[in-house]
GROMACS .gro file of C-alpha atoms in nm:
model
  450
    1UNK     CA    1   1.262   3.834   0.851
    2UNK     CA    2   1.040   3.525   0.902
    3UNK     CA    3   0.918   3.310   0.649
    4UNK     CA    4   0.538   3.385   0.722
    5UNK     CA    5   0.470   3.719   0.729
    6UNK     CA    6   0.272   3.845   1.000
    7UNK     CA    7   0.014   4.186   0.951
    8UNK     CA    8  -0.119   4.380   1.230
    9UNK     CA    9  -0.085   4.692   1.038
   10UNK     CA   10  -0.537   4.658   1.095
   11UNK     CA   11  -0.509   4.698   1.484
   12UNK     CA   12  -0.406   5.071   1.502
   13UNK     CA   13  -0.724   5.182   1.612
   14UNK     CA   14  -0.748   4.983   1.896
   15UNK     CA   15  -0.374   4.978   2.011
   16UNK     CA   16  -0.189   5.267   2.089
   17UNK     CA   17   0.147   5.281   1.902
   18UNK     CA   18   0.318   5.283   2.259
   19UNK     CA   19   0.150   4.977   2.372
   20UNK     CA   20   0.324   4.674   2.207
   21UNK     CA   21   0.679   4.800   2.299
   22UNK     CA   22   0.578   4.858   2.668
   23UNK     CA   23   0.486   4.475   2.637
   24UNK     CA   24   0.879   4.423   2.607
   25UNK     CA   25   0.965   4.348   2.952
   26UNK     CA   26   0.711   4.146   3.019
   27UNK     CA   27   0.752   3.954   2.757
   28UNK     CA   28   1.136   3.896   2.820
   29UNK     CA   29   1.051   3.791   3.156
   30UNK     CA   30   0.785   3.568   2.966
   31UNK     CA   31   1.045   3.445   2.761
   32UNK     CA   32   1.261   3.363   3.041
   33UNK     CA   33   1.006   3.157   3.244
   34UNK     CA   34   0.972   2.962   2.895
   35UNK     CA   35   1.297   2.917   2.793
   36UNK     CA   36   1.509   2.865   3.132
   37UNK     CA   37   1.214   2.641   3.286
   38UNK     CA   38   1.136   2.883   3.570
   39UNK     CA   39   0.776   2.924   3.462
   40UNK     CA   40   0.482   2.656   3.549
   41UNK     CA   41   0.462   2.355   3.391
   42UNK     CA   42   0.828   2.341   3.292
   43UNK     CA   43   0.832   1.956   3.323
   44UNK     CA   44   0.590   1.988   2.958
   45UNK     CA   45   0.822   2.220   2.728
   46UNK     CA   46   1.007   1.945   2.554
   47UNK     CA   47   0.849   2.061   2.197
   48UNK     CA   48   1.071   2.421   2.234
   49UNK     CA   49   1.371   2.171   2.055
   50UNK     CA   50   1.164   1.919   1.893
   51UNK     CA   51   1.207   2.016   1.583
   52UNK     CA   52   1.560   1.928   1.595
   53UNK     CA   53   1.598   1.716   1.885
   54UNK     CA   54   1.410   1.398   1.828
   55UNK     CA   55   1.469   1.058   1.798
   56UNK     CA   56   1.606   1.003   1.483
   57UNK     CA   57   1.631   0.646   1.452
   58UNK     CA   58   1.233   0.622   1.554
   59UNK     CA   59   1.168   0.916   1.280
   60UNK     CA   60   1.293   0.663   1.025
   61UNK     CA   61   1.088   0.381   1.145
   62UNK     CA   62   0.807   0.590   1.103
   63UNK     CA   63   0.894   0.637   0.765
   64UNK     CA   64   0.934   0.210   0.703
   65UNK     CA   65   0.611   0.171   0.895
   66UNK     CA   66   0.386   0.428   0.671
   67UNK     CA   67   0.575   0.217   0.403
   68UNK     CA   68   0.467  -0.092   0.520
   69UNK     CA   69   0.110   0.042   0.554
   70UNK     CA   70   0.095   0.186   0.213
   71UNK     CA   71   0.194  -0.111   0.051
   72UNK     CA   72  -0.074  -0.341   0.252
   73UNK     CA   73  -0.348  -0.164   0.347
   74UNK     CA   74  -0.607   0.070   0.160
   75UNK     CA   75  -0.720   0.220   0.485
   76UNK     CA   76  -0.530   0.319   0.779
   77UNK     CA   77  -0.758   0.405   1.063
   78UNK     CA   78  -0.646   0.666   1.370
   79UNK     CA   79  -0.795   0.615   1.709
   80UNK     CA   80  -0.737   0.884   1.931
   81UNK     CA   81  -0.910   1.180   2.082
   82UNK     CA   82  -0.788   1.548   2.174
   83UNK     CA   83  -0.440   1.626   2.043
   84UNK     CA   84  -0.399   1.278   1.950
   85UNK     CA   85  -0.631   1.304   1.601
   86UNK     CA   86  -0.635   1.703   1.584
   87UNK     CA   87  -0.315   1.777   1.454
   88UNK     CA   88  -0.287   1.451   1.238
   89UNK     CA   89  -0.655   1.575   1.100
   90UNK     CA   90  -0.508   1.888   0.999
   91UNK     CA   91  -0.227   1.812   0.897
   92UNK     CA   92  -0.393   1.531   0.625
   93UNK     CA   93  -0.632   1.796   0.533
   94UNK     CA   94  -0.415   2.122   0.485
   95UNK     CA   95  -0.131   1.923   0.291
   96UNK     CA   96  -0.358   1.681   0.093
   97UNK     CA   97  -0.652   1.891  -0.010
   98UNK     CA   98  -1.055   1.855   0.064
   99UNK     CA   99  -1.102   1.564  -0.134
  100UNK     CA  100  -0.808   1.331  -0.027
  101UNK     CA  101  -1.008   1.024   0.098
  102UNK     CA  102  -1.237   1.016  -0.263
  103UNK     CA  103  -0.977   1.031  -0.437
  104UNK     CA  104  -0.912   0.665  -0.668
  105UNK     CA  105  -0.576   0.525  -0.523
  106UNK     CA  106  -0.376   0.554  -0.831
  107UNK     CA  107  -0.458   0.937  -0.753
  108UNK     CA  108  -0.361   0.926  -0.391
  109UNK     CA  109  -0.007   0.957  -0.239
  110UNK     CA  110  -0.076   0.710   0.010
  111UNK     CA  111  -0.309   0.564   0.174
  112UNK     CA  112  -0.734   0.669   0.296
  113UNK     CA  113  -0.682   0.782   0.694
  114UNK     CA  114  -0.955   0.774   0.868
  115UNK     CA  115  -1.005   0.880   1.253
  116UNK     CA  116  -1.200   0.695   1.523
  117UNK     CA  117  -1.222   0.712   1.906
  118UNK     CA  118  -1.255   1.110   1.905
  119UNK     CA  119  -1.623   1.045   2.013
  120UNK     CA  120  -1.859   0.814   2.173
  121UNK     CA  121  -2.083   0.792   1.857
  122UNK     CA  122  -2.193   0.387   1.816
  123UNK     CA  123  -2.329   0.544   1.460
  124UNK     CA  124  -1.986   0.679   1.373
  125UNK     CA  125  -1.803   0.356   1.404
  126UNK     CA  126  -2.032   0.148   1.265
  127UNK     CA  127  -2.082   0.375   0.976
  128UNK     CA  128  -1.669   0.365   0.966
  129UNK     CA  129  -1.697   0.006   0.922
  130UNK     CA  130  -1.952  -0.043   0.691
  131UNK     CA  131  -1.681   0.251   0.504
  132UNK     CA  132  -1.402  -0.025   0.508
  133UNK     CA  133  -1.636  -0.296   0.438
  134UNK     CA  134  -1.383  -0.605   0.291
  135UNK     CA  135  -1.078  -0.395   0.217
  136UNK     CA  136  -0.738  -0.428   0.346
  137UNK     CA  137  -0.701  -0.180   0.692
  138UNK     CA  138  -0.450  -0.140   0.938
  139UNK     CA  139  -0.455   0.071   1.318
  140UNK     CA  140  -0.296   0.329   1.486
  141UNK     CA  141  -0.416   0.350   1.825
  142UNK     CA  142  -0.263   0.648   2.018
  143UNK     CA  143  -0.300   0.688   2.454
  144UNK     CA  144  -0.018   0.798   2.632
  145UNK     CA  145  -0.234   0.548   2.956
  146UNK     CA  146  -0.456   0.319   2.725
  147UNK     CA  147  -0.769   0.369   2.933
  148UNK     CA  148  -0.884   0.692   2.772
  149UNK     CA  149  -1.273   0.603   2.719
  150UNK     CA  150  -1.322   0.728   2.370
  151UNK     CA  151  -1.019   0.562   2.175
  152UNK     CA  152  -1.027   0.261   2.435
  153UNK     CA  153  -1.393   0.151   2.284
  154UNK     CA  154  -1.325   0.186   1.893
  155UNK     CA  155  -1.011   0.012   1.984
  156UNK     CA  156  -1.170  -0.293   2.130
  157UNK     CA  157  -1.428  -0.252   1.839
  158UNK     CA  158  -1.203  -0.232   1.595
  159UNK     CA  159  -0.940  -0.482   1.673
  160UNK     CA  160  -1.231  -0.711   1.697
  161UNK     CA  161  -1.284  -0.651   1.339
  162UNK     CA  162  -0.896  -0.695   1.231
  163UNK     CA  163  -0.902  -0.987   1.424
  164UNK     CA  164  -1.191  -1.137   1.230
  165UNK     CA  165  -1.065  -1.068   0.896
  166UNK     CA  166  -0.670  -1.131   0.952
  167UNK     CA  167  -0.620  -1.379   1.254
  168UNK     CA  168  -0.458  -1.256   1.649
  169UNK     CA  169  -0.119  -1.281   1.437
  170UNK     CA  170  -0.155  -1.064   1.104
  171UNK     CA  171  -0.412  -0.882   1.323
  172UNK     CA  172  -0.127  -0.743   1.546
  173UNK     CA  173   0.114  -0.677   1.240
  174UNK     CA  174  -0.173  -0.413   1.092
  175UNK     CA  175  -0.146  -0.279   1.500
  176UNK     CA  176   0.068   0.053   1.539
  177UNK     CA  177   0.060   0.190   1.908
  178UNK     CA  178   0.147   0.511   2.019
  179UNK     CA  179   0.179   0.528   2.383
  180UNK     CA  180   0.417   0.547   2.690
  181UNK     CA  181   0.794   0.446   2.646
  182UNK     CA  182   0.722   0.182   2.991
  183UNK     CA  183   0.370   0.265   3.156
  184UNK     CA  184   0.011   0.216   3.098
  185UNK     CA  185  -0.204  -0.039   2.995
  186UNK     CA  186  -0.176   0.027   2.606
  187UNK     CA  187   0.257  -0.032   2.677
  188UNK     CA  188   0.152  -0.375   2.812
  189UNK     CA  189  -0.096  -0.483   2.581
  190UNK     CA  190   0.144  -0.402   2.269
  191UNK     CA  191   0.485  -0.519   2.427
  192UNK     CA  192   0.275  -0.893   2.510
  193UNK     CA  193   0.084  -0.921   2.182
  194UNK     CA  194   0.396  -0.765   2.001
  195UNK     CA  195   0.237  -0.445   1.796
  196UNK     CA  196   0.518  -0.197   1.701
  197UNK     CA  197   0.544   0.073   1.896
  198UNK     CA  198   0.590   0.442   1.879
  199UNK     CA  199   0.640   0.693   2.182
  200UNK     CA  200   0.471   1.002   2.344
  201UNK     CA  201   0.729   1.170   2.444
  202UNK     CA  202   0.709   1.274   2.862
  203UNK     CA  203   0.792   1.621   2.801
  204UNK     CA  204   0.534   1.718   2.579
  205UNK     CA  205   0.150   1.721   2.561
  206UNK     CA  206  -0.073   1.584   2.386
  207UNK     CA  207  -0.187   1.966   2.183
  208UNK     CA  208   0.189   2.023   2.139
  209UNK     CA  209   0.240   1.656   2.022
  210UNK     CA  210   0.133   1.655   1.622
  211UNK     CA  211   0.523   1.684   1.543
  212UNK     CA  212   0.593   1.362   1.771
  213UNK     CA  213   0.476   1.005   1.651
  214UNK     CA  214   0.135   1.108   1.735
  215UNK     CA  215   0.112   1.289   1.427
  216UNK     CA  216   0.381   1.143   1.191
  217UNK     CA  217   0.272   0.869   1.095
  218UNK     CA  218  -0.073   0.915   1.018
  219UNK     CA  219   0.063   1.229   0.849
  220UNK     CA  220   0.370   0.975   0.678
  221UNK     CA  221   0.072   0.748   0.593
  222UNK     CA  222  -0.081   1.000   0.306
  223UNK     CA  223   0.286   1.028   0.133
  224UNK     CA  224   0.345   1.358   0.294
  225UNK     CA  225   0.728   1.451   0.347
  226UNK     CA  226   0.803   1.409   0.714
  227UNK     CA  227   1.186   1.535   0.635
  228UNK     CA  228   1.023   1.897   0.523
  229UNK     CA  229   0.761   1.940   0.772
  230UNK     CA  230   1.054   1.912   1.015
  231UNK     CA  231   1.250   2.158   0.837
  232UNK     CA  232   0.972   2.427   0.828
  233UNK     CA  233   0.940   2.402   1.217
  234UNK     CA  234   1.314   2.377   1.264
  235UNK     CA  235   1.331   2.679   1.045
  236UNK     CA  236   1.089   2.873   1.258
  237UNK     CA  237   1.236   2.767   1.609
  238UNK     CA  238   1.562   2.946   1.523
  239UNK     CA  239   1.299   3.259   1.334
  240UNK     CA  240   1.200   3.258   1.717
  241UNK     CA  241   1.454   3.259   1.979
  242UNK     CA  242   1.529   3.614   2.001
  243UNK     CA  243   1.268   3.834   2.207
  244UNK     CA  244   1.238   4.109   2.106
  245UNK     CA  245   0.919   4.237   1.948
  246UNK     CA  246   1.064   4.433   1.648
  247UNK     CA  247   1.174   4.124   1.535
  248UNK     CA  248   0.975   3.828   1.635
  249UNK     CA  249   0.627   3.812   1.510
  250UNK     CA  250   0.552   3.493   1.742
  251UNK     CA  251   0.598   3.715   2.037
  252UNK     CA  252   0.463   4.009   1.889
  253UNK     CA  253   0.152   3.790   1.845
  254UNK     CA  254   0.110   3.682   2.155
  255UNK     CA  255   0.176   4.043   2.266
  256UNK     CA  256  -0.097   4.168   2.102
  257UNK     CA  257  -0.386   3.934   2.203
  258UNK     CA  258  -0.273   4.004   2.565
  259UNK     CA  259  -0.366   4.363   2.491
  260UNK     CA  260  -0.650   4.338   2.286
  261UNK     CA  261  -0.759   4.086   2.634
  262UNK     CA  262  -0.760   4.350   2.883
  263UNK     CA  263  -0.944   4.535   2.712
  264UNK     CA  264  -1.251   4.344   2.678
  265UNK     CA  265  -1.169   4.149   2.353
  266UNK     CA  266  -1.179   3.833   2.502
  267UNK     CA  267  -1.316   3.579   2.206
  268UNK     CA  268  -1.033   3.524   1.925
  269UNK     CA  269  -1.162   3.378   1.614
  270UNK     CA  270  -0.933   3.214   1.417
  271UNK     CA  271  -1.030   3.214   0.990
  272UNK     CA  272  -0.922   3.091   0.695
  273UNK     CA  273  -1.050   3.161   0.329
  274UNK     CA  274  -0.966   2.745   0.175
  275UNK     CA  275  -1.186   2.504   0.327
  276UNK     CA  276  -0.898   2.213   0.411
  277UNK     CA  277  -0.739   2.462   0.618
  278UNK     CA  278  -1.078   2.386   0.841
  279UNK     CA  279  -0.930   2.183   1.079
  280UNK     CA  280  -0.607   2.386   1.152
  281UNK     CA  281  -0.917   2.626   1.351
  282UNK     CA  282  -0.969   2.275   1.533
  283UNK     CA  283  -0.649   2.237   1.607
  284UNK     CA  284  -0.574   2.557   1.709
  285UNK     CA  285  -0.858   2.580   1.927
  286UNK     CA  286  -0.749   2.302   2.152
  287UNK     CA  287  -0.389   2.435   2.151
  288UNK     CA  288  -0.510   2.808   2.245
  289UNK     CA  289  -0.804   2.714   2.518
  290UNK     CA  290  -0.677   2.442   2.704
  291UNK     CA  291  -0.331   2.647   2.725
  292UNK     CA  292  -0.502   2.977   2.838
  293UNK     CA  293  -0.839   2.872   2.981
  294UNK     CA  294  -0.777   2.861   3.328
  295UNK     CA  295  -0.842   2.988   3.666
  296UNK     CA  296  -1.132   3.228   3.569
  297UNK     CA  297  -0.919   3.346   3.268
  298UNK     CA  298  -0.845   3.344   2.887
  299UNK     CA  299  -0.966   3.420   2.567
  300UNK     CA  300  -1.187   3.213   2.419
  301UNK     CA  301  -1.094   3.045   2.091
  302UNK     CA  302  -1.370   2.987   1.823
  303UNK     CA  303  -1.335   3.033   1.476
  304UNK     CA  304  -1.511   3.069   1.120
  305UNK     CA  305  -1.472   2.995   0.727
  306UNK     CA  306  -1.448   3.219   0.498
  307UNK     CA  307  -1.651   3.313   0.279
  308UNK     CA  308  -1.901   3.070   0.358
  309UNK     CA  309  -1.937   3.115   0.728
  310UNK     CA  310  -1.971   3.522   0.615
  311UNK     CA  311  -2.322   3.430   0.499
  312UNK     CA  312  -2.402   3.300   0.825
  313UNK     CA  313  -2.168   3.468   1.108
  314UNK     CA  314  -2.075   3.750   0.926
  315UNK     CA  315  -2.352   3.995   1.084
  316UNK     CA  316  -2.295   3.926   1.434
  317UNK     CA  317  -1.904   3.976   1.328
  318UNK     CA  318  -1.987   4.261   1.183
  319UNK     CA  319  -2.242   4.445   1.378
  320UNK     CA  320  -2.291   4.226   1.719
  321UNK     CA  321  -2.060   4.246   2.073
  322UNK     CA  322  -1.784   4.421   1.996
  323UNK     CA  323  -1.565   4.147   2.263
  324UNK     CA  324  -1.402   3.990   2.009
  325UNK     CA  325  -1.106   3.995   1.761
  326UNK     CA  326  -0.980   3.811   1.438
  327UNK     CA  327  -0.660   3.634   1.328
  328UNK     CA  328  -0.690   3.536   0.953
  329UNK     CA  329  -0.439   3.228   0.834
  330UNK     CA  330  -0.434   3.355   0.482
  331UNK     CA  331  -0.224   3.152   0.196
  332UNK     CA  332  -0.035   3.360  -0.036
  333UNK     CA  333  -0.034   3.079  -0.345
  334UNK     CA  334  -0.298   2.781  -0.323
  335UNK     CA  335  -0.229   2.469  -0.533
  336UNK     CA  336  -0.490   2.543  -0.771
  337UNK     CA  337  -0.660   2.827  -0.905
  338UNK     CA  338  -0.971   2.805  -1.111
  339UNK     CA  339  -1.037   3.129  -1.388
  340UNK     CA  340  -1.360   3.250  -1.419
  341UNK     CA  341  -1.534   3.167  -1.754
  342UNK     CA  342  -1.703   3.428  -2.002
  343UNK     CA  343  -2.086   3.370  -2.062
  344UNK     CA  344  -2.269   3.585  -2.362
  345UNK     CA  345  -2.587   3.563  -2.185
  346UNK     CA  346  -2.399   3.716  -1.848
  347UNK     CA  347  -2.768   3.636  -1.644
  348UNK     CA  348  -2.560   3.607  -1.334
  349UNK     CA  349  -2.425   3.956  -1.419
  350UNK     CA  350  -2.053   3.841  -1.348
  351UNK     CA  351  -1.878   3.935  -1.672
  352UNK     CA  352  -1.703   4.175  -1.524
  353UNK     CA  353  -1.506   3.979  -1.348
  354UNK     CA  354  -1.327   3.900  -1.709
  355UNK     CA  355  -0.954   3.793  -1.693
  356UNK     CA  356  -0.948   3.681  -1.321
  357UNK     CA  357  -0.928   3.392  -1.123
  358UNK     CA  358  -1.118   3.288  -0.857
  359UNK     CA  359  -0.787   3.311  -0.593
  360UNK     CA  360  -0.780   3.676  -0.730
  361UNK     CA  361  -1.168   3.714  -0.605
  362UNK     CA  362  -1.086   3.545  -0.248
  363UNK     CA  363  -0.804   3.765  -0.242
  364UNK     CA  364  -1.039   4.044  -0.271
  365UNK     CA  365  -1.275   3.903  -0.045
  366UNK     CA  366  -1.051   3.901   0.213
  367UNK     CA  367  -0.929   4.223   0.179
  368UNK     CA  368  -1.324   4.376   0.185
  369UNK     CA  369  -1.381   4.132   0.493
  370UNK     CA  370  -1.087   4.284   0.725
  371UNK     CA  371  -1.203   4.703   0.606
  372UNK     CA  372  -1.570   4.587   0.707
  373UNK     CA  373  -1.444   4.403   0.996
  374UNK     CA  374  -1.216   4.663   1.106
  375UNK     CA  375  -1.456   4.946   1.054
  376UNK     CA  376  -1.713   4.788   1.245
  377UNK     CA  377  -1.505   4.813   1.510
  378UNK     CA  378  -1.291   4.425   1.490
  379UNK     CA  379  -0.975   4.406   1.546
  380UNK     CA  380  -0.799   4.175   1.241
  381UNK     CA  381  -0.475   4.004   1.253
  382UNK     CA  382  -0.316   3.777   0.932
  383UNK     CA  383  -0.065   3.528   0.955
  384UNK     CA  384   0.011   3.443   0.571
  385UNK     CA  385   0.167   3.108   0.460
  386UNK     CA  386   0.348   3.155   0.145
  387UNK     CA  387   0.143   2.763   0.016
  388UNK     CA  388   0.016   2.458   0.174
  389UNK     CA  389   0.372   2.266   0.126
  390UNK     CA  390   0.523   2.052   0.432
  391UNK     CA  391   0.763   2.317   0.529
  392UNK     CA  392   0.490   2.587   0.566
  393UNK     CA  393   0.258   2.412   0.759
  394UNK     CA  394   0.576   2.296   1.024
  395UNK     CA  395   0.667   2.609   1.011
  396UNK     CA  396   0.284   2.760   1.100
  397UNK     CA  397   0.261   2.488   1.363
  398UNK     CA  398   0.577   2.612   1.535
  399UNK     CA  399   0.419   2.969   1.524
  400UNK     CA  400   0.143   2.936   1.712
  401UNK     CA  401   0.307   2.671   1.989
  402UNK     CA  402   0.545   2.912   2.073
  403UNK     CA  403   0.284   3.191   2.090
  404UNK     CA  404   0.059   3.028   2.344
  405UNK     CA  405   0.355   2.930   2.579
  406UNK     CA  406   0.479   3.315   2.569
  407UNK     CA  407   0.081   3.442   2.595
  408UNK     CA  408  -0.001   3.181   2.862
  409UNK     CA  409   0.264   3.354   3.103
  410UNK     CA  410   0.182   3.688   2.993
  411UNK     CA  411  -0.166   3.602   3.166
  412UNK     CA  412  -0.009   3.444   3.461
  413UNK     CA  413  -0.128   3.071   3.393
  414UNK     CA  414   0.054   2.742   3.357
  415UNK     CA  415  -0.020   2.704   2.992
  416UNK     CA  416   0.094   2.350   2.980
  417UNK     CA  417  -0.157   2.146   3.211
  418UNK     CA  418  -0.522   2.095   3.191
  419UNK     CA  419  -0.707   2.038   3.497
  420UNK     CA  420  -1.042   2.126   3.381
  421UNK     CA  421  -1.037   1.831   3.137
  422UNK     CA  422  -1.105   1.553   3.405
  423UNK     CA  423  -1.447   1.704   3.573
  424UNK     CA  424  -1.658   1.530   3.353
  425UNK     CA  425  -1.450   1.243   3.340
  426UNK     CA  426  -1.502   1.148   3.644
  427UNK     CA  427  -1.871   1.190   3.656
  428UNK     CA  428  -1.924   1.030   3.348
  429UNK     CA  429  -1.726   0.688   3.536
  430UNK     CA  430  -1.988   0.761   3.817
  431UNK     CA  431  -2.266   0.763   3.611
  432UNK     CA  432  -2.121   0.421   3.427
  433UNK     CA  433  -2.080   0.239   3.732
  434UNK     CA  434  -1.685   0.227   3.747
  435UNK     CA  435  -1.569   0.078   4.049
  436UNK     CA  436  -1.423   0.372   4.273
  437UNK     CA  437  -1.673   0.590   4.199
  438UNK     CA  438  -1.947   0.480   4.350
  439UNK     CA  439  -1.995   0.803   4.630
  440UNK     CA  440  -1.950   1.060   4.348
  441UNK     CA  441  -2.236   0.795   4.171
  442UNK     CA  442  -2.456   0.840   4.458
  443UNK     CA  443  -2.438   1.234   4.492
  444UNK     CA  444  -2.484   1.279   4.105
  445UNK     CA  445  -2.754   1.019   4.054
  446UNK     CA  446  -2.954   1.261   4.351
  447UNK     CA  447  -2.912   1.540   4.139
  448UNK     CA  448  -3.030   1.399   3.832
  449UNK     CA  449  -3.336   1.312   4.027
  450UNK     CA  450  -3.436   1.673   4.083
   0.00000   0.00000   0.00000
């Protein structure tokens, strides 16, 4: 039995009780292309062990350096775009709450972290700035090349600034870089003006990366316990190794939303009833559609928050194209729960609710949600976190990488590269003037002129 437990007792109507365990073979042979290497993109499955193969002398730098960080700086600032600021995001949100960056320092485990470079926004960064204003900061710029547009700008901006306030020297200090072990042009800026340096590992990309340096120390930065989030994934990599579907709800997962694909629920939304768990639906969105959209093919990741997005989404989920399905990350205890007050007047006509708490209401909400949902004709599935502690959310994380990589080769796709990524890449150089482009410049500047 796994630590999370996984319902899909609401998909009976719309799976056949035969249809999951004829999955079996293919998803041993899935399994088997994963695990053994035989599948595409092999070269990129590095994460399947990371949880307990990983540089252990680097994990306890990490550690020192978030030390060193919290003990200088008020501000620690992440430049990085893609699955270099989505799964540290998350990860600060879902372990540290909604309100982590207001709150005074003395209530704070560690330090504000802020994220830059994920956009090309001049009003973002100079609002970020204006944020900082006088007070102590410090940098962790993460490119596996250093050349990425987005990060490569509020870098330049923002070292400016550090420079500025601290000198070239202390300036480089208050410089973390997480890059390439040899190559790129980040590797040779930080090994001449001496920033320390963390590394992307080779064998895993960036949307599988947030348990690498990418994500550790911006997640070490807030105080969070690097040792248990490690655990929790650990934990769930040996939950996962056996494939068969009566007992691995990873698999089973994946299983299903190949099903529910083929026939014709192609848009997955993925929801959550606590607000920090917000951007776990970004992260998982980036991890699900650049794994599986490809070559004409995938289902298409969006997602919604509950119950607030129900007053806005909730009637075309309800009652509009019946193409998509639901997977709900539900936590069984939040940190806090609130109970609902007693009013003699009762003008709001909630009395009733007497004796319970509001986690006792969004319990209820939830359950009403998936019975209207699942009437209307939505499929609903629930992954439920016991709490928002560092081993749940490694052990979550682990969950839905090894879903995708199973799923990916269900659908016959290399679920580990991402082609489609560079098309507008290389128009937007075009359009810039970089040197090398200056043909595609030429053909798209006609274009624009029709």
């Amino acid at each position: 039995m796994s630590y999370i437990n996984f319902d899909d007792s609401k998909i009976s109507k719309f799976i056949n009780d035969n249809e999951v365990p004829e999955m079996q073979a293919l998803v041993t042979a899935a399994n088997e292309q994963l695990r053994q290497g035989t599948g595409a993109g092999a070269d990129f499955r590095d994460w399947i062990n990371l949880p307990s193969d990983f540089d252990k002398a680097e994990f306890d730098r990490i550690k020192k350096a978030a030390t060193k960080i919290q003990s200088d700086s008020e501000v620690l600032v992440v430049i990085g775009i893609g699955g270099s600021y989505l799964g540290a995001k998350m990860a600060v949100d879902f372990l540290n709450g909604s309100f982590y960056n207001s709150k005074s320092k003395d209530d704070r485990r560690g330090v504000q972290v802020f994220f830059a470079g994920n956009s090309l926004s001049a009003s973002y960064l100079r609002e970020l700035q204006d944020f900082i204003g006088d007070r102590d900061f410090s940098v962790n710029v993460i490119s596996k090349s250093g050349t990425t547009t987005e990060p490569s700008i509020a870098f330049r901006i923002l070292k400016e600034k550090l420079i500025q306030k601290y000198g070239e020297a202390e300036a480089a200090h208050r410089i973390y870089a997480t890059t390439d072990a040899k190559h790129g042009a980040l590797r040779k800026e930080a090994d001449a003006a001496g920033y320390e340096t963390f590394i992307i590992p080779d064998g895993v990309g960036g949307r599988f990366s947030v348990l690498t340096p990418v994500g550790l120390l911006p997640i070490a930065a807030t105080g969070a316990d690097l040792d248990q989030l490690m655990k929790g994934a650990e934990q769930a990599a040996n939950d996962y190794v056996d494939p068969d579907l009566s007992k691995n709800d990873a698999y089973r997962y994946a299983a299903i939303r190949n099903i529910l694909y083929r026939k014709g629920y192609v848009t997955e939304l993925c929801e959550n009833y606590e607000p920090n768990l917000r951007m776990f639906s970004e992260w998982w969105k980036q991890l699900m559609g650049e794994s599986e959209g490809k070559d004409q093919k995938g289902i298409y990741p969006s997602s919604a928050n509950f119950s607030t997005d129900l007053h806005s989404l909730g009637q075309y989920i309800q009652e509009g194209l019946r193409n998509l399905f639901e997977t709900v990350i539900k936590v069984k205890q939040p940190p806090y729960n609130v109970d609902i007050p007693m009013d003699d007047e009762n003008l709001d006509g909630l009395n009733y609710l007497k004796g319970q708490s509001m986690n006792e209401v969004n319990d209820k909400a939830y359950e009403g949600v998936v019975l209207a949902h699942n009437d209307g004709g939505v499929p609903v599935l629930t992954v439920e976190v016991p709490d928002e502690s560092e081993f749940s959310l490694g052990y979550l994380i682990y969950f839905f990488e090894i879903a995708v990589g199973i799923s990916g080769y269900l659908n016959g796709i290399n679920p580990f590269n991402q082609p489609g990524v560079e098309a507008y890449k290389k128009n937007m150089f075009a359009l810039l003037g970089k040197p090398g482009f200056e043909d595609l410049a030429e053909k798209l500047n006609k274009e624009l002129e029709k």
